[in-house]
Structure formats: structure tokens, C-alpha cells
């Protein structure tokens, strides 16, 4: 996360902020503009939470327990830890 001249944190500058879901909707992975994520699984809201950093089309995660993972955005799809997630359409 970047800081401006006042020392305040700025929002990440990438096009991937928003909700990403598996085809069956079981996993819902929200990338928040503040550099955090919130992942729901089935009926379990906020199953995993943590921070993320995007470098180009690559994303790196550290959850609040210290577990790390990564993924890549290709052709509008997020490939993350063996999962395939699609951007949720917002009307």
C-alpha cells in the first residue's frame, strides 16, 4: 500500500477491486480498496480475512493467521490456490 505526502495510506491502484466468485457461488472473495480481503465460503461469512498486494496481474495474500497464498488474473479470471473465480457482475 502506498502513502501520500501526508503519510496517509492510499487505495491500491488496480482494476481488480470488487467481488470474485467461483462458478457455483460457494466461494466469494471480496478484494477491498483498502488492501484487505474478505472471503466467504458457503454460509460462513468472513471465513478468511487478510491483506493483499497486486503487482501487475499477480496477487499475493497474507491472511490474519499468517498463511500466504497467491494468484494471477488472466483474461478477466482470477486463478487462486487451485480455484477459478469470476468477477461478480454489479448492476
PDB file of C-alpha atoms in Angstrom:
ATOM      1  CA  UNK A   1       0.000   0.000   0.000  1.00  0.00           C
ATOM      2  CA  UNK A   2       1.322   3.415  -0.899  1.00  0.00           C
ATOM      3  CA  UNK A   3       1.438   6.511   1.283  1.00  0.00           C
ATOM      4  CA  UNK A   4       0.851  10.042   0.103  1.00  0.00           C
ATOM      5  CA  UNK A   5       2.951  13.052   1.150  1.00  0.00           C
ATOM      6  CA  UNK A   6       0.859  13.416   4.324  1.00  0.00           C
ATOM      7  CA  UNK A   7       1.720   9.834   5.343  1.00  0.00           C
ATOM      8  CA  UNK A   8      -1.864   8.637   4.853  1.00  0.00           C
ATOM      9  CA  UNK A   9      -2.445   5.303   3.170  1.00  0.00           C
ATOM     10  CA  UNK A  10      -3.816   5.442  -0.354  1.00  0.00           C
ATOM     11  CA  UNK A  11      -6.055   2.905  -2.008  1.00  0.00           C
ATOM     12  CA  UNK A  12      -4.331   0.395  -4.308  1.00  0.00           C
ATOM     13  CA  UNK A  13      -4.402   1.413  -7.961  1.00  0.00           C
ATOM     14  CA  UNK A  14      -5.587  -1.636  -9.864  1.00  0.00           C
ATOM     15  CA  UNK A  15      -8.768  -2.731 -11.660  1.00  0.00           C
ATOM     16  CA  UNK A  16      -9.369  -5.858  -9.557  1.00  0.00           C
ATOM     17  CA  UNK A  17     -11.135  -4.389  -6.512  1.00  0.00           C
ATOM     18  CA  UNK A  18     -14.549  -5.998  -6.051  1.00  0.00           C
ATOM     19  CA  UNK A  19     -16.218  -9.366  -5.606  1.00  0.00           C
ATOM     20  CA  UNK A  20     -14.875 -12.541  -7.212  1.00  0.00           C
ATOM     21  CA  UNK A  21     -16.866 -15.795  -7.019  1.00  0.00           C
ATOM     22  CA  UNK A  22     -16.484 -19.419  -8.037  1.00  0.00           C
ATOM     23  CA  UNK A  23     -18.857 -20.636 -10.740  1.00  0.00           C
ATOM     24  CA  UNK A  24     -21.034 -22.389  -8.138  1.00  0.00           C
ATOM     25  CA  UNK A  25     -21.033 -19.296  -5.882  1.00  0.00           C
ATOM     26  CA  UNK A  26     -19.677 -21.273  -2.919  1.00  0.00           C
ATOM     27  CA  UNK A  27     -16.550 -19.115  -2.510  1.00  0.00           C
ATOM     28  CA  UNK A  28     -16.940 -15.352  -2.553  1.00  0.00           C
ATOM     29  CA  UNK A  29     -13.700 -13.409  -2.425  1.00  0.00           C
ATOM     30  CA  UNK A  30     -14.014  -9.640  -1.986  1.00  0.00           C
ATOM     31  CA  UNK A  31     -10.960  -7.501  -2.695  1.00  0.00           C
ATOM     32  CA  UNK A  32     -11.471  -4.288  -0.756  1.00  0.00           C
ATOM     33  CA  UNK A  33      -9.975  -0.979  -1.931  1.00  0.00           C
ATOM     34  CA  UNK A  34      -8.052  -0.596   1.356  1.00  0.00           C
ATOM     35  CA  UNK A  35      -5.780  -3.571   0.522  1.00  0.00           C
ATOM     36  CA  UNK A  36      -7.698  -6.127   2.599  1.00  0.00           C
ATOM     37  CA  UNK A  37      -9.802  -9.065   1.503  1.00  0.00           C
ATOM     38  CA  UNK A  38     -12.755 -10.910   2.979  1.00  0.00           C
ATOM     39  CA  UNK A  39     -13.522 -14.444   1.810  1.00  0.00           C
ATOM     40  CA  UNK A  40     -16.814 -16.223   2.469  1.00  0.00           C
ATOM     41  CA  UNK A  41     -17.328 -19.971   1.996  1.00  0.00           C
ATOM     42  CA  UNK A  42     -20.844 -21.315   1.721  1.00  0.00           C
ATOM     43  CA  UNK A  43     -22.888 -19.970   4.633  1.00  0.00           C
ATOM     44  CA  UNK A  44     -19.763 -18.940   6.541  1.00  0.00           C
ATOM     45  CA  UNK A  45     -19.246 -15.193   6.151  1.00  0.00           C
ATOM     46  CA  UNK A  46     -15.703 -13.874   6.657  1.00  0.00           C
ATOM     47  CA  UNK A  47     -14.211 -17.376   6.705  1.00  0.00           C
ATOM     48  CA  UNK A  48     -10.824 -15.847   5.858  1.00  0.00           C
ATOM     49  CA  UNK A  49      -9.618 -12.268   6.062  1.00  0.00           C
ATOM     50  CA  UNK A  50      -6.286 -10.613   5.490  1.00  0.00           C
ATOM     51  CA  UNK A  51      -4.223  -8.290   3.313  1.00  0.00           C
ATOM     52  CA  UNK A  52      -3.323  -8.468  -0.343  1.00  0.00           C
ATOM     53  CA  UNK A  53      -0.934  -6.746  -2.733  1.00  0.00           C
ATOM     54  CA  UNK A  54      -1.285  -6.654  -6.519  1.00  0.00           C
ATOM     55  CA  UNK A  55       1.792  -6.483  -8.769  1.00  0.00           C
ATOM     56  CA  UNK A  56       0.603  -6.147 -12.364  1.00  0.00           C
ATOM     57  CA  UNK A  57      -1.584  -9.226 -12.874  1.00  0.00           C
ATOM     58  CA  UNK A  58      -0.232 -11.148  -9.876  1.00  0.00           C
ATOM     59  CA  UNK A  59      -1.808 -11.032  -6.405  1.00  0.00           C
ATOM     60  CA  UNK A  60      -0.232 -12.061  -3.103  1.00  0.00           C
ATOM     61  CA  UNK A  61      -2.237 -12.688   0.068  1.00  0.00           C
ATOM     62  CA  UNK A  62      -1.410 -12.914   3.769  1.00  0.00           C
ATOM     63  CA  UNK A  63      -4.372 -13.886   5.924  1.00  0.00           C
ATOM     64  CA  UNK A  64      -4.719 -12.717   9.502  1.00  0.00           C
ATOM     65  CA  UNK A  65      -3.255 -16.004  10.794  1.00  0.00           C
ATOM     66  CA  UNK A  66      -0.094 -15.566   8.688  1.00  0.00           C
ATOM     67  CA  UNK A  67      -0.983 -18.067   5.934  1.00  0.00           C
ATOM     68  CA  UNK A  68       0.194 -16.936   2.492  1.00  0.00           C
ATOM     69  CA  UNK A  69      -1.159 -17.627  -0.980  1.00  0.00           C
ATOM     70  CA  UNK A  70      -1.038 -16.077  -4.402  1.00  0.00           C
ATOM     71  CA  UNK A  71      -2.852 -15.981  -7.688  1.00  0.00           C
ATOM     72  CA  UNK A  72      -2.967 -14.488 -11.151  1.00  0.00           C
ATOM     73  CA  UNK A  73      -5.520 -12.551 -13.166  1.00  0.00           C
ATOM     74  CA  UNK A  74      -5.800 -13.805 -16.749  1.00  0.00           C
ATOM     75  CA  UNK A  75      -8.421 -12.708 -19.266  1.00  0.00           C
ATOM     76  CA  UNK A  76     -10.753 -11.365 -16.563  1.00  0.00           C
ATOM     77  CA  UNK A  77     -10.498 -14.503 -14.394  1.00  0.00           C
ATOM     78  CA  UNK A  78      -8.746 -14.903 -11.030  1.00  0.00           C
ATOM     79  CA  UNK A  79      -6.797 -18.142 -10.638  1.00  0.00           C
ATOM     80  CA  UNK A  80      -6.074 -18.520  -6.927  1.00  0.00           C
ATOM     81  CA  UNK A  81      -4.925 -21.577  -4.930  1.00  0.00           C
ATOM     82  CA  UNK A  82      -6.492 -24.083  -7.326  1.00  0.00           C
ATOM     83  CA  UNK A  83      -9.727 -22.099  -7.576  1.00  0.00           C
ATOM     84  CA  UNK A  84     -11.141 -20.239 -10.545  1.00  0.00           C
ATOM     85  CA  UNK A  85     -13.030 -17.086  -9.617  1.00  0.00           C
ATOM     86  CA  UNK A  86     -15.025 -14.772 -11.839  1.00  0.00           C
ATOM     87  CA  UNK A  87     -15.859 -11.141 -11.263  1.00  0.00           C
ATOM     88  CA  UNK A  88     -19.360 -10.774  -9.915  1.00  0.00           C
ATOM     89  CA  UNK A  89     -21.459  -8.591 -12.167  1.00  0.00           C
ATOM     90  CA  UNK A  90     -22.637  -5.489 -10.356  1.00  0.00           C
ATOM     91  CA  UNK A  91     -25.766  -3.945 -11.796  1.00  0.00           C
TER      92      UNK A  91
END
